[in-house]
Every structure is written in C-alpha cells, then in structure tokens.
Coordinates of C-alpha atoms in Angstrom, one line a residue:
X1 CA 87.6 81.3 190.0
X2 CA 86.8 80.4 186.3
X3 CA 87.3 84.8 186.1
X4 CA 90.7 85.0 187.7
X5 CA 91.5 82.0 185.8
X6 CA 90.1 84.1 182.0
X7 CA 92.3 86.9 183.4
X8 CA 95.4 85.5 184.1
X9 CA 94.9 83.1 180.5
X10 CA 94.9 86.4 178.8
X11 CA 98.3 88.0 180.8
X12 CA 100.1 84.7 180.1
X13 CA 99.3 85.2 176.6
X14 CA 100.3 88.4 176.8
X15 CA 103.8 88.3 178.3
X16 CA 104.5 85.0 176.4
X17 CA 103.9 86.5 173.4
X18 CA 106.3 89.6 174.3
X19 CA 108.8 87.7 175.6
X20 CA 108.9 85.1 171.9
X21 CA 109.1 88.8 170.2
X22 CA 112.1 90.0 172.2
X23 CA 114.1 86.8 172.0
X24 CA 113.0 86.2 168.5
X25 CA 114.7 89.2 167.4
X26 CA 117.5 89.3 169.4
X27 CA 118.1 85.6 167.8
X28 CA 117.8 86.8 164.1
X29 CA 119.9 90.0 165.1
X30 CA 122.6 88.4 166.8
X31 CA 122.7 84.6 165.2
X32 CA 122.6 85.9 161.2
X33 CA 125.2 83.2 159.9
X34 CA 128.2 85.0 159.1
X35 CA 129.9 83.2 155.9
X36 CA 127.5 84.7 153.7
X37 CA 129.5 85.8 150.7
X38 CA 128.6 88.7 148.3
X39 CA 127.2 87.4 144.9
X40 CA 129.6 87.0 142.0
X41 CA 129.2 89.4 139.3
X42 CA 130.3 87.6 135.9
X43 CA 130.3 88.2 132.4
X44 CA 128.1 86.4 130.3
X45 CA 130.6 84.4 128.1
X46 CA 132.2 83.3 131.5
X47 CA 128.9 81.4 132.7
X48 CA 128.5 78.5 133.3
X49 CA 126.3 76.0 131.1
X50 CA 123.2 75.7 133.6
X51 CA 123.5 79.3 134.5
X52 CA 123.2 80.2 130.5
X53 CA 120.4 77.8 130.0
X54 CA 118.6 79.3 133.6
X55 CA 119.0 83.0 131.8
X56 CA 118.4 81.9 127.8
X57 CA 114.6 82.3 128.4
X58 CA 115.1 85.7 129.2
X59 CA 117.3 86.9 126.5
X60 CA 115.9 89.2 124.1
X61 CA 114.9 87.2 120.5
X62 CA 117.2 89.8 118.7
X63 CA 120.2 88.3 120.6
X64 CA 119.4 85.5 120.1
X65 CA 118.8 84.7 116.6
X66 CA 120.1 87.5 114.1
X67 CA 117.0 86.4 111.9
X68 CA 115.0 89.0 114.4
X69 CA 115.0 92.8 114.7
X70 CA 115.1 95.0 117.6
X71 CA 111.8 96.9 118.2
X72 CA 112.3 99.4 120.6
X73 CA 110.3 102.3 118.3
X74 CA 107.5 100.0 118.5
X75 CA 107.8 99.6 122.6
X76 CA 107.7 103.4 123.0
X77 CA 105.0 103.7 120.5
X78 CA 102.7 101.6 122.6
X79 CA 103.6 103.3 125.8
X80 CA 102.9 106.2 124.6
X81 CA 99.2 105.8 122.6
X82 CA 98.6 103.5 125.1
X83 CA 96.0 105.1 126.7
X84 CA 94.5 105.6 124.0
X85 CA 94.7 102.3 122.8
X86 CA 93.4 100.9 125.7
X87 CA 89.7 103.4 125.2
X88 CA 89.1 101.9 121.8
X89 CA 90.2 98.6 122.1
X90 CA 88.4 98.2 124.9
X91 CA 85.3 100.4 123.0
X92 CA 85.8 97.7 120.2
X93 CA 85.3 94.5 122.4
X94 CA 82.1 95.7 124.2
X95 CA 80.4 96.4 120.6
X96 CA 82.1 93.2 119.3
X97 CA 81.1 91.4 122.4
X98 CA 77.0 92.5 122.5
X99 CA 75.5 90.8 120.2
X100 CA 77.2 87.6 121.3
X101 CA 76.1 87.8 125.1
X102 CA 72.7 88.8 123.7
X103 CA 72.2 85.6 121.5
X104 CA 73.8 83.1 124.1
X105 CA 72.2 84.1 127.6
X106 CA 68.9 83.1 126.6
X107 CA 70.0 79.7 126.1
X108 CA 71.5 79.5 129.3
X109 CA 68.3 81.4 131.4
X110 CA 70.7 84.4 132.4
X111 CA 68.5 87.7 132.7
X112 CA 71.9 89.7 131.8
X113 CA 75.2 89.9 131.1
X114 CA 77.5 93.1 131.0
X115 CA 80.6 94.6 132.1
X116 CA 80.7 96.8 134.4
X117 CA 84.7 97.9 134.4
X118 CA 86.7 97.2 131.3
X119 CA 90.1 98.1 131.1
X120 CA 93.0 96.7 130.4
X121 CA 95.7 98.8 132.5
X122 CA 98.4 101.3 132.7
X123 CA 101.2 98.7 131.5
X124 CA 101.1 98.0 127.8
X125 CA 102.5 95.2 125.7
X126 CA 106.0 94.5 125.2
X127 CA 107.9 92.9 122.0
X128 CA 111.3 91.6 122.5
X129 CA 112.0 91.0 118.3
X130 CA 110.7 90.8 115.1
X131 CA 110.6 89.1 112.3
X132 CA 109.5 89.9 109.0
X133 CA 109.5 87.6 105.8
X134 CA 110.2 88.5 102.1
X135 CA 107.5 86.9 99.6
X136 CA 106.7 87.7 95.8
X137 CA 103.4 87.7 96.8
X138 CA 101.3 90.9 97.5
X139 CA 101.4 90.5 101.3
X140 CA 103.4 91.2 104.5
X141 CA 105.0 88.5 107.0
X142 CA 105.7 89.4 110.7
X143 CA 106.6 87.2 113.7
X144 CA 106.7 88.8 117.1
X145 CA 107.8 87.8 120.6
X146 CA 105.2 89.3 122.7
X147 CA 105.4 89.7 126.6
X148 CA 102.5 91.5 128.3
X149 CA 102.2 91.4 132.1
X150 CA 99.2 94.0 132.8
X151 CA 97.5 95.1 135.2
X152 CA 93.7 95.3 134.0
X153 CA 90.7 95.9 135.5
X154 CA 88.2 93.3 134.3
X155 CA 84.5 93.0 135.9
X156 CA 81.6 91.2 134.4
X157 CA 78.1 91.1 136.2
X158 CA 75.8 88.0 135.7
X159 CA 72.1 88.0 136.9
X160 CA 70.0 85.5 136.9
X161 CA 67.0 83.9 138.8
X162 CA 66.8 86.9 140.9
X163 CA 70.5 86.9 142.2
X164 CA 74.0 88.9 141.0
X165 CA 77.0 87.5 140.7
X166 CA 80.4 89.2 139.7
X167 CA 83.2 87.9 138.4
X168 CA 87.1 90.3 137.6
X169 CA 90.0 89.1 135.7
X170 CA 92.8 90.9 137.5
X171 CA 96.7 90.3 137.1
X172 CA 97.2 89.5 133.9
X173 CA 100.0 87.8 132.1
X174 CA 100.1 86.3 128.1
X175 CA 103.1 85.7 126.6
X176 CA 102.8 84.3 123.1
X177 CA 104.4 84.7 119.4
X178 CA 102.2 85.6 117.1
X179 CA 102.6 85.5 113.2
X180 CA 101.0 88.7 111.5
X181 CA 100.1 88.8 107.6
X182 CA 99.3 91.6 106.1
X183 CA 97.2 90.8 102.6
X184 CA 96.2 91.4 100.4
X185 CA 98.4 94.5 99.9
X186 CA 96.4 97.3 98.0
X187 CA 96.9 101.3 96.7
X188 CA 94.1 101.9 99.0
X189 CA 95.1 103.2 102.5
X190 CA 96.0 101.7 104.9
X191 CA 97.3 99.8 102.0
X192 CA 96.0 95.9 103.4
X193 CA 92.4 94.7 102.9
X194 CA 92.7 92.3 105.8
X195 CA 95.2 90.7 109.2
X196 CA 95.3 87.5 109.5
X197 CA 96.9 86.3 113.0
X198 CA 98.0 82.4 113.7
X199 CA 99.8 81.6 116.8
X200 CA 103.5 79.8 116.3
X201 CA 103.1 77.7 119.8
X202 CA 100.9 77.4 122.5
X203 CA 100.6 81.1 124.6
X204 CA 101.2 81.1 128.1
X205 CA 98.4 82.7 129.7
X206 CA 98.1 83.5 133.7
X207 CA 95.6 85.7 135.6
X208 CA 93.7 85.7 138.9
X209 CA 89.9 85.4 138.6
X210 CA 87.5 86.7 141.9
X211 CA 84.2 85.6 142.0
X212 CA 81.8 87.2 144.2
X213 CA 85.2 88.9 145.8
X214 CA 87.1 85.6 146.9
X215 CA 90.0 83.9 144.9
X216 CA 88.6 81.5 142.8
X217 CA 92.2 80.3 141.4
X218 CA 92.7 79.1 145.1
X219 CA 90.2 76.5 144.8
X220 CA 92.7 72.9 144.8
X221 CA 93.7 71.6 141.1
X222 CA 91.3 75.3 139.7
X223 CA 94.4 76.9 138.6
X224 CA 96.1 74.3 136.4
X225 CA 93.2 73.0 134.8
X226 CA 91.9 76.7 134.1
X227 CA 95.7 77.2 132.3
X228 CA 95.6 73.9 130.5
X229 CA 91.6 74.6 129.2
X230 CA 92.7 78.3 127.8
X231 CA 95.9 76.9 126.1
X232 CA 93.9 74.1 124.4
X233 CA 91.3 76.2 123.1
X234 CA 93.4 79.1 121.9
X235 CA 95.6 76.5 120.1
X236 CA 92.7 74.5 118.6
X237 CA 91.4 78.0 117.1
X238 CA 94.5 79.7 116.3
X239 CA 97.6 77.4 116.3
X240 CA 99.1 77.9 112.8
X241 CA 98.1 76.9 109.8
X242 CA 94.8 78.0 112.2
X243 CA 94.1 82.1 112.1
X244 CA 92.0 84.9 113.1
X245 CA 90.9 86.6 110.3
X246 CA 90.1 90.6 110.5
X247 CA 88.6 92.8 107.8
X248 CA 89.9 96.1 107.7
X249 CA 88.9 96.8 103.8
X250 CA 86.6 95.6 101.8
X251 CA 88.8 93.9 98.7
X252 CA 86.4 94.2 96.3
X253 CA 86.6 97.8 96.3
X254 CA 90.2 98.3 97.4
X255 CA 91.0 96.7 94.3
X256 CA 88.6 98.3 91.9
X257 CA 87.1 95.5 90.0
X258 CA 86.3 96.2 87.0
X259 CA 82.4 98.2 86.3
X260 CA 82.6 98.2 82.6
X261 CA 84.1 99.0 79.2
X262 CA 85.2 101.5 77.1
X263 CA 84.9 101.3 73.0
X264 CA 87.5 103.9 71.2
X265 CA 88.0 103.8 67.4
X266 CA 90.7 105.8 66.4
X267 CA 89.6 107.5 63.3
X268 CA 92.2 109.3 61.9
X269 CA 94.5 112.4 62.2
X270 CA 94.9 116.2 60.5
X271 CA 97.3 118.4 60.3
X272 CA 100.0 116.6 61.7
X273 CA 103.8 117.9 62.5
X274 CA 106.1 117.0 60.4
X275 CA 108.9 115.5 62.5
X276 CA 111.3 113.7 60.0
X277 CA 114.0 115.9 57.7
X278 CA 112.3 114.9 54.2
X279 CA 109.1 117.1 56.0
X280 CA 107.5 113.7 56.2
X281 CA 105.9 111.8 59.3
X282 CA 105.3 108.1 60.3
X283 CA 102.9 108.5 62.8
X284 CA 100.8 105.6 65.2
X285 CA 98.9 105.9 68.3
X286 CA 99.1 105.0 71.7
X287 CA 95.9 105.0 74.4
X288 CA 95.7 103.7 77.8
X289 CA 93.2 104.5 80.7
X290 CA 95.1 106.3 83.7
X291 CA 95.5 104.6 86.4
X292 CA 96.0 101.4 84.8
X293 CA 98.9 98.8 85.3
X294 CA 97.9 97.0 81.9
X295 CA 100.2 97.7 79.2
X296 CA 99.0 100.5 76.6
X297 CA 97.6 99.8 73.0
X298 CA 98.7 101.2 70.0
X299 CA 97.3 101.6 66.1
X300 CA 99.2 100.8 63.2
X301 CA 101.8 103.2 61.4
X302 CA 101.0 105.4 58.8
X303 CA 103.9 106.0 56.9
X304 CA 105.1 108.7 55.5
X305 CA 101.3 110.6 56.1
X306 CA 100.2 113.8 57.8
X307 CA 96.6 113.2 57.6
X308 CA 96.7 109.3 58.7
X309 CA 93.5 107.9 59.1
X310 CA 93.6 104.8 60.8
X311 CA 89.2 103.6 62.0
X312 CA 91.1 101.0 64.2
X313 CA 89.0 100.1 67.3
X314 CA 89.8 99.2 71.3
X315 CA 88.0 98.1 74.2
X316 CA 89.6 99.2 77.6
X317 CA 88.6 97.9 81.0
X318 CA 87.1 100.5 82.9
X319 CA 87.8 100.4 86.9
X320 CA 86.7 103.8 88.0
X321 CA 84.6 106.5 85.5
X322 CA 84.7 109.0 87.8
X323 CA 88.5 109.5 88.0
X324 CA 90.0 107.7 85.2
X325 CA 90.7 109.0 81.4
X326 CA 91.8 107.7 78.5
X327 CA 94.9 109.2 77.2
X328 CA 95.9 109.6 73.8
X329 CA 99.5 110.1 72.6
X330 CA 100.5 110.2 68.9
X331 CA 104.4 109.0 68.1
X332 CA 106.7 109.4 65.4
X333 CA 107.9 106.5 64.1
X334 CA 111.6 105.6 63.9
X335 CA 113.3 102.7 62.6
X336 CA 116.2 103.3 64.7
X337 CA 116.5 105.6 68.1
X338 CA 113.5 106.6 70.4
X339 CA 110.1 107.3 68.6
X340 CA 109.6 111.2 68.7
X341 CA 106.4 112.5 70.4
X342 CA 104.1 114.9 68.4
X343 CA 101.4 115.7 70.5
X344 CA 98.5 114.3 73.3
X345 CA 95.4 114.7 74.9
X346 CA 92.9 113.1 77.6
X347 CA 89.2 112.6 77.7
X348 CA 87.6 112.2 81.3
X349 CA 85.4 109.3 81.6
X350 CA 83.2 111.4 83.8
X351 CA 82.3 113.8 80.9
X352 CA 80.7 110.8 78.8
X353 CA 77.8 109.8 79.0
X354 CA 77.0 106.3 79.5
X355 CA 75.9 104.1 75.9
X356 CA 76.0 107.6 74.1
X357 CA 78.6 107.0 71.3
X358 CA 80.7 110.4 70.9
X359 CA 82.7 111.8 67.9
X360 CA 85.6 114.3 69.5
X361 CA 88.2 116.2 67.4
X362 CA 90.8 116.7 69.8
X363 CA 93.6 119.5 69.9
X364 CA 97.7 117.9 70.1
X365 CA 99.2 119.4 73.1
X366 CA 102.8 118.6 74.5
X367 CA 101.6 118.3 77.8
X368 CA 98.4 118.4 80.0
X369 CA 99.7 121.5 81.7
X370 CA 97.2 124.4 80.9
X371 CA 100.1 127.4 82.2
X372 CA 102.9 125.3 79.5
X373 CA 102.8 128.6 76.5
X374 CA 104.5 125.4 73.8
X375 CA 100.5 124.1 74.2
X376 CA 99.5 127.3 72.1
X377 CA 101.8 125.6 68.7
X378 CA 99.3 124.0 66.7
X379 CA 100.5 120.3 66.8
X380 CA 97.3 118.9 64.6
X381 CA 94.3 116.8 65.4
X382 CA 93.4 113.8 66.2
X383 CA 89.3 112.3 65.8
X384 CA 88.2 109.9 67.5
X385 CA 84.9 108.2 68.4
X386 CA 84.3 106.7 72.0
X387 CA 81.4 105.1 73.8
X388 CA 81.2 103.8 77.9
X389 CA 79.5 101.3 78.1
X390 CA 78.8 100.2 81.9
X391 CA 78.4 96.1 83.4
X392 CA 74.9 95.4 84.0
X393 CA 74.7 94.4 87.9
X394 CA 74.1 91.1 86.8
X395 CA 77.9 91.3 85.0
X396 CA 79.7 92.9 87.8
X397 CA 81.9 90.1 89.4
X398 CA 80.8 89.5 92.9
X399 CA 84.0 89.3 94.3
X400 CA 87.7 90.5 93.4
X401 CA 89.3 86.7 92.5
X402 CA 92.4 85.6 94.7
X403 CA 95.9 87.4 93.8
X404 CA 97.0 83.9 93.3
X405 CA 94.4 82.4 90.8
X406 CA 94.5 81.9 87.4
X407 CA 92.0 83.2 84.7
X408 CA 90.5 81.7 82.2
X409 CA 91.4 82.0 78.4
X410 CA 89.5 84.5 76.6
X411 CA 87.0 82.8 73.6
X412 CA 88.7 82.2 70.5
X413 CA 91.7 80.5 72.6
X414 CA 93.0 77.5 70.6
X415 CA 91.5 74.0 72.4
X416 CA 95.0 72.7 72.6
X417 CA 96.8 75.5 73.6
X418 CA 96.3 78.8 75.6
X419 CA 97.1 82.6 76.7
X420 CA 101.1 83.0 77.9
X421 CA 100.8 85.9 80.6
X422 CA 103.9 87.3 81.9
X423 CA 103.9 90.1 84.1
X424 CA 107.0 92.3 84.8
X425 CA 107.1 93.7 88.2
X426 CA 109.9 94.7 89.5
X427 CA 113.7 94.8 89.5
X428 CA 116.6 95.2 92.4
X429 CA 120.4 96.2 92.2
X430 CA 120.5 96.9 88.7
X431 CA 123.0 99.5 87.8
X432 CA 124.8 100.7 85.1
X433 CA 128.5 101.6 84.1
X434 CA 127.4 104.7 82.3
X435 CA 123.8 105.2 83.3
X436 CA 120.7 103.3 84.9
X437 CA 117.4 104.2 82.7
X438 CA 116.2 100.5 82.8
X439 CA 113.2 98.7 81.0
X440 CA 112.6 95.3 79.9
X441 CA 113.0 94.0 76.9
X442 CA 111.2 90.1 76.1
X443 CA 111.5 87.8 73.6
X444 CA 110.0 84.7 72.4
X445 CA 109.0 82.8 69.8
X446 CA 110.3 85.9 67.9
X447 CA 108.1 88.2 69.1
X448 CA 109.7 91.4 70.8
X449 CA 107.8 93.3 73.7
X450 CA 109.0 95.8 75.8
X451 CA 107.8 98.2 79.1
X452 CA 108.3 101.7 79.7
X453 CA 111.4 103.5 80.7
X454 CA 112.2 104.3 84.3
X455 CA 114.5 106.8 84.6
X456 CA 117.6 107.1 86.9
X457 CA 116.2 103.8 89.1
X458 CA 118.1 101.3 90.4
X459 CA 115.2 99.3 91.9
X460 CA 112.5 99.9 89.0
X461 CA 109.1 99.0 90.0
X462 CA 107.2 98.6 86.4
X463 CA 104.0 96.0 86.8
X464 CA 103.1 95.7 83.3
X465 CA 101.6 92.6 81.7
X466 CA 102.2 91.1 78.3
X467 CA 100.4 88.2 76.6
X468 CA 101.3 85.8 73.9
X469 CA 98.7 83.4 72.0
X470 CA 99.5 80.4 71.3
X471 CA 98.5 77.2 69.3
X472 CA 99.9 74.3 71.9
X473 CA 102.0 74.7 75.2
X474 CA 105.4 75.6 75.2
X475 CA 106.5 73.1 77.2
X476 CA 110.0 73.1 75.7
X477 CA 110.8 76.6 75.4
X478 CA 112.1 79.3 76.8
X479 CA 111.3 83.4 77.0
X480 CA 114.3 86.1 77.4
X481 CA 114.1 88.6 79.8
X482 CA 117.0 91.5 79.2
X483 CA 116.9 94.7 81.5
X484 CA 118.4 97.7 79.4
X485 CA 119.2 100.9 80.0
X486 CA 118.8 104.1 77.4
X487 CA 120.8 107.1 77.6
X488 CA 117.8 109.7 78.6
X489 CA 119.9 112.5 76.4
X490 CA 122.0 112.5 73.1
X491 CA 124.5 109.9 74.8
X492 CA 126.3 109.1 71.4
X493 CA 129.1 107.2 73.2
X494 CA 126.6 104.8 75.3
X495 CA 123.0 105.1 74.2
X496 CA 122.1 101.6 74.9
X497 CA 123.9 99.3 77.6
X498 CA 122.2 95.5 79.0
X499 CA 122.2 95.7 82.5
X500 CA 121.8 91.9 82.8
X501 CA 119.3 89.3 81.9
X502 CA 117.7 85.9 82.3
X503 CA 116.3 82.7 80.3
X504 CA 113.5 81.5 82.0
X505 CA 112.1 77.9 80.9
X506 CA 108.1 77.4 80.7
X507 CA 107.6 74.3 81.8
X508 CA 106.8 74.6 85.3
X509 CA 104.8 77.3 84.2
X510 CA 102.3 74.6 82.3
X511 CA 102.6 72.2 85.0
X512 CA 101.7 74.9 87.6
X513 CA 99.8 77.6 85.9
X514 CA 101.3 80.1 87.8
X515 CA 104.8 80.9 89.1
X516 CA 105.8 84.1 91.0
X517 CA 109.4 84.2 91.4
X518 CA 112.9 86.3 91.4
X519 CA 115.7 85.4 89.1
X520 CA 119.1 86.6 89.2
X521 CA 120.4 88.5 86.3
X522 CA 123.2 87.1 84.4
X523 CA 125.8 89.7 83.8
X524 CA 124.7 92.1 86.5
X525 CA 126.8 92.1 90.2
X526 CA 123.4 91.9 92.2
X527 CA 120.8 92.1 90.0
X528 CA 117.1 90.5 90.3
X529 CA 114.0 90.6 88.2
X530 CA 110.4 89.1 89.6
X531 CA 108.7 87.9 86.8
X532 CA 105.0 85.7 87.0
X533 CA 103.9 83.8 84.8
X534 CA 100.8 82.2 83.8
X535 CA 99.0 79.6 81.6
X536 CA 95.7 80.3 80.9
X537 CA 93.4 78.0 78.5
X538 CA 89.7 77.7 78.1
X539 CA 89.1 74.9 80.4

C-alpha cells in the first residue's frame, strides 16, 4: 500500500501541476486588464515638477550648469585605448600593490596573497561634463562628473594555515566627481611635475563581492554597512581640501635648478661699424644665457667710440651647461628711435671648461646662421673673458622652492627696506588701431624698464622679471605698467601707439609679499596684463 500510495502522490503532483499551468495561462492570456493606456510622450519643458526632479539626476552636467563642457572627444577616446588602458592600469596596480601585500600579511599570519584575474572590463568610464578653472598660478583645474558601471573581473587568492580562500569583485559601479590639478606646470613634457586628485562629495560606490563562490553581499545588513564603510574611508582620505598626490616628474629637474655660475667680463671691443652719419658709434652690450626667462644685462655706453673698452663684469645663473650659451649682442645707441644692431655671437657652455678662466676674441656676425653670406662683412670684435664655475654638491639646493614662495633679499639689502620684484607675464586682447607689436614699458620711482618686443601678438606671452632696490617699503606708492606697440618698419605716421595701461598700488604687495593677479588695461576694449609682485627683505 505505502507503494501505490508513493505512486499515485507523484501523478497527483503531476497532473495538478499541469492543470495550475494550463489555467494559469489561459488567466493571464485572457484576463490582461484592458484600460491600459499607451505612455505619454512629452516634451521636457511640459513636465511636470516631480517628473523634472525624478529625471534631473540624469541630465547631463553640461545641461545643466553652462559652467561645464561637453566631453564627448574624451568618451570616445577612452573607448577606444581602452583596452589598452585597462593592461597597464591594471600592470600598474599589481606592481604598486606588491610591496604592500608583502609587508602587511606577515602581520596578519597569511602565507600569501595575490591575484589571480585582474581586469577591469570591456566597458570604460564615462564623463558627462567638465569643468576647468582659470588661475594665475602655474597649474591646471579640472572638475569631472564621472559615471563608470563596469564589468571587471576581480579575483584575489588568500592562503593561510593550510587552506585557500578566494574572494572576486564583480559588477562594478562608482560614480564620483573628482577635482583634477595639474601642477606644477613645466617646459618639460608632459608639461606637469605632478596630479593631485581630491574628491568634491562622497562617491557612490556599488559592487558584488563572492567569497569562496557564494554572494557575500547577501549576507542581512553586509551590503549597506560595506557601502557606508567604503564611502567613509574614501572621504576621510580624499574628500577635498584631502588629495591623492601622484608624481609624474621629478620638479627638481623639470625645472632646472640652478648647478652653478657663470663669471663674464666684457673687456672691450675693435674695429667696430660705424653706424651713425658723422662715421661715429655709441656702442653697449647686451648678454643673456639662452634659455633664460630672466631679463638680459647690458654694459655701459661708449660714446662716440669704435674701439670701446668697457672690463665691466657679470655673473649669470647657470641652469644647464650642456645646452645653454651665453649670447652676446652689441647695440648702437640712439637717443631717439630703436637702438641699431651691429653684430653678435654665442659661446657654448659645453666648450668651457669648468674653473678655467678663458680670454676669447670673438668675430660680429648678423646672425647665428652659418649658410647667411652678410656673416662674411667684417662687423668687428668683441673680447671677452669668461669662467664656469659649478655649485659644489653641498650648494646645490635640495629641492626646487614652491612657485608660490618668496625669496629672500640678496646681502647688501637695506635692514629697513628690501628687493621690489615684478615679473611681466603675459597679456590678453590687446590690439592696436594701426598695429600690435606690444611690450611693456614700467615706471617707478623714476626709474624706466622695459621687455622685449613681440611682434604682431595680440595675446603676448613675455615672462621677464625686473627688480628695484629700495631703502624702505613703498607702502604708499604706486608702479605704471603701459603696454606699447612699435611700428616693426619705417611707420612715420604711427611709430609708437599705447595700447592701454595700469597703476598698480604696492601695498598689498608689503602686506602679502606676493600677489599674482590680472588687471584690466585702461584705454584698451578688452585688454589684461598679469603682473606678480614680490617683496623680498633679508629677514
């Protein structure tokens, strides 16, 4: 009995559940309600408060607030290297990651810890805007929405006491909004010596996590104390003004500090061209190292003298022997229009030797290029005397100081007063009626000083530095900054023309000891000039 009774269990079960099948369909087939309506397709400026608010969290950032960019370029670049991307980031994490395991497992008794799959998927990244901040300092703002739901492949294998655990990160999701500086900037390549990343809010962060094989996130109350534990920790580390730093140069020699001095005395000149009507010449000197952003430095005039002699002496910074030189340019002197070039030369740093002094006699040329046929006109000579004279180690600065610091005063500074630095750097939307050939002229305290000519520019980038000595602080003046223009031929109608200018009052600058700022031109439409400023003294 207890067989027949097994057997026709299992037949009941059987037909029963047939017969729930068949009238289960034939219910949902036949007794679908039938005032479903079709959705209502609606513009967007037609909806409905809730229904905006329900679909604001979805709306690109670049719709949102104009303050943000589209980045679609930067979208398809990712899915394209991404690949690649994923092989070296992933490459990078496992060498980054090794030396951590191998000085924490020990204290923990694991035998081992290593991955054994790393990748992070076939679905990169998205960014939904950008935004990307102007500063006068040397460095690069960026705020990004980011949005990445991947699908990587994450395994790590534990073993310890014997046993082997596994443990895979699958179905990932972080969305977060980084901010992404870029400093200091550098003329090195890639033209940054390190990122710094901060986090403007907490990230949202989601994944599934199997241990030995089974959900772990299934575990009751796992899951939300998992999410709340990552968001803390990532905030506590990298919640703005928090960041993660990352090194990509090393400043020191992106910058090239400074590895010793160069001693020239100008000693005097022969033969020189006469340049004036009477047969006569006024002539000085200019020298600078190439590659320098310091202004050049010039002798005295000689008037009225074709054999000057001069014995004045200058120390230059020295940066980088091997491809700087020092170039020497001899001027006419004019009292009024440009100064008339009679000649130049260069000496390569590489061809002296170090603590040797060396006399040179060196032949005027109108150019450096060896195939110009004028360089065969004899032009004169010019002597000078030159010596390189490298830092010891012990007097090569360790580091490159902050962008933002301030030196000190050199000795001999005045103990009540100090060293006015002002450094023209650039210009924007200065323009001309007749012609745009800017430079800057400054005055103050009646001294005149003045940077090089750009030519045809109406956003001149110049980054020369001038520096006044003084006795006390100029706490109540004043220095005027005037952006000219020079007609770069025979312009007899409009050789000279101000393209705008700006007063700019010291007094923060003393308070401060440093201001970096743009000021709008006066008389110009659009025109800016960024100027900084610093007060140095000896203490």
């Amino acid at each position: 009995m207890g067989i027949v009774s097994t057997v026709l269990g299992f037949c009941g079960f059987g037909v029963g559940t047939s017969i729930g099948l068949v009238v289960g369909y034939y219910m949902f087939i036949y007794f679908q309600p039938t005032d479903v309506k079709d959705p209502v397709v609606r513009p967007l400026v037609e909806q409905d408060t809730k229904s905006l608010q329900r679909l604001l969290s979805e709306i690109p950032l670049w719709v949102k607030n104009p303050d943000y960019d589209r980045v679609d370029w930067l979208n398809k670049f990712l899915l394209t290297m991404w690949p690649y991307l994923d092989k070296a980031i992933c490459k990078t994490v496992k060498t980054i990651a090794k030396p951590i395991i191998a000085e924490q497992i020990p204290k923990y008794k694991i035998d081992s810890v290593e991955f054994e799959e790393l990748t992070l998927g076939s679905l990169p990244p998205t960014f939904n805007g950008m935004k990307v901040y102007v500063t006068d300092e040397k460095e690069l703002i960026m705020e990004l929405s980011m949005k990445w739901a991947g699908n990587p492949n994450i395994i790590v294998a534990a073993k310890a006491f014997g046993l082997r655990a596994t443990v895979q990160v699958v179905d990932l999701q972080v969305f977060a909004s980084p901010r992404i500086t870029l400093k200091p900037l550098v003329p090195t390549f890639p033209c940054f010596a390190k990122i710094f990343v901060s986090l403007m809010e907490k990230p949202h962060v989601d994944f599934g996590l199997k241990l030995l094989g089974a959900d772990a996130m299934a575990i009751p109350g796992l899951y939300s104390f998992v999410q709340e534990l990552i968001k803390d920790q990532v905030a506590n580390m990298y919640l703005w003004p928090k960041y993660l730093e990352v090194p990509i140069l090393d400043p020191s020699k992106a910058a090239k500090k400074p590895v010793g001095v160069l001693n020239v005395k100008v000693l005097k000149g022969m033969k020189l061209k006469k340049k004036d009507l009477l047969g006569k010449s006024d002539p000085y000197v200019k020298l600078r190292l190439t590659e320098d952003k310091l202004s050049t430095k010039k002798t005295t005039v000689k008037h009225s003298n074709l054999n000057p002699e001069w014995n004045e002496e200058f120390s230059l910074v020295v940066k980088d022997p091997e491809s700087q030189a020092l170039e020497l340019i001899v001027y006419d002197w004019e009292q009024v229009g440009k100064h008339d070039k009679m000649g130049m030369n260069v000496i390569p740093l590489k061809d002296l030797t170090p603590e040797e002094p060396k006399v040179m006699t060196l032949n005027l040329l109108k150019n450096m290029d060896p195939n110009d046929v004028q360089n065969e006109k004899s032009r004169g000579d010019i002597v000078v005397e030159v010596v390189y004279k490298p830092f010891q180690d012990d007097e090569i600065p360790d580091d490159v100081e902050d962008s933002n610091a301030v030196d000190k005063a050199p000795e001999g500074t005045p103990a009540s007063g100090g060293l006015l630095v002002v450094i023209v750097h650039e210009a924007q939307d200065v323009e001309g009626k007749h012609h745009t050939n800017p430079y800057v002229r400054l005055l103050f305290k009646g001294e005149e000083r003045k940077t090089k000519h750009i030519k045809k520019n109406r956003d001149p980038r110049w980054e020369e530095e001038f520096q006044f000595m003084l006795e006390e602080p100029p706490t109540n003046d004043r220095i005027h900054v005037e952006v000219i223009s020079t007609s770069s031929r025979m312009g007899l109608l409009h050789p000279k023309e101000s393209l705008g200018y700006a007063d700019i009052y010291l007094s923060d600058v003393i308070s401060n000891k440093r201001i970096n700022g743009k000021y709008n031109l006066i008389d110009s439409k659009n025109g800016q000039i960024q100027i900084e400023l610093q007060w140095r003294t000896s203490t």
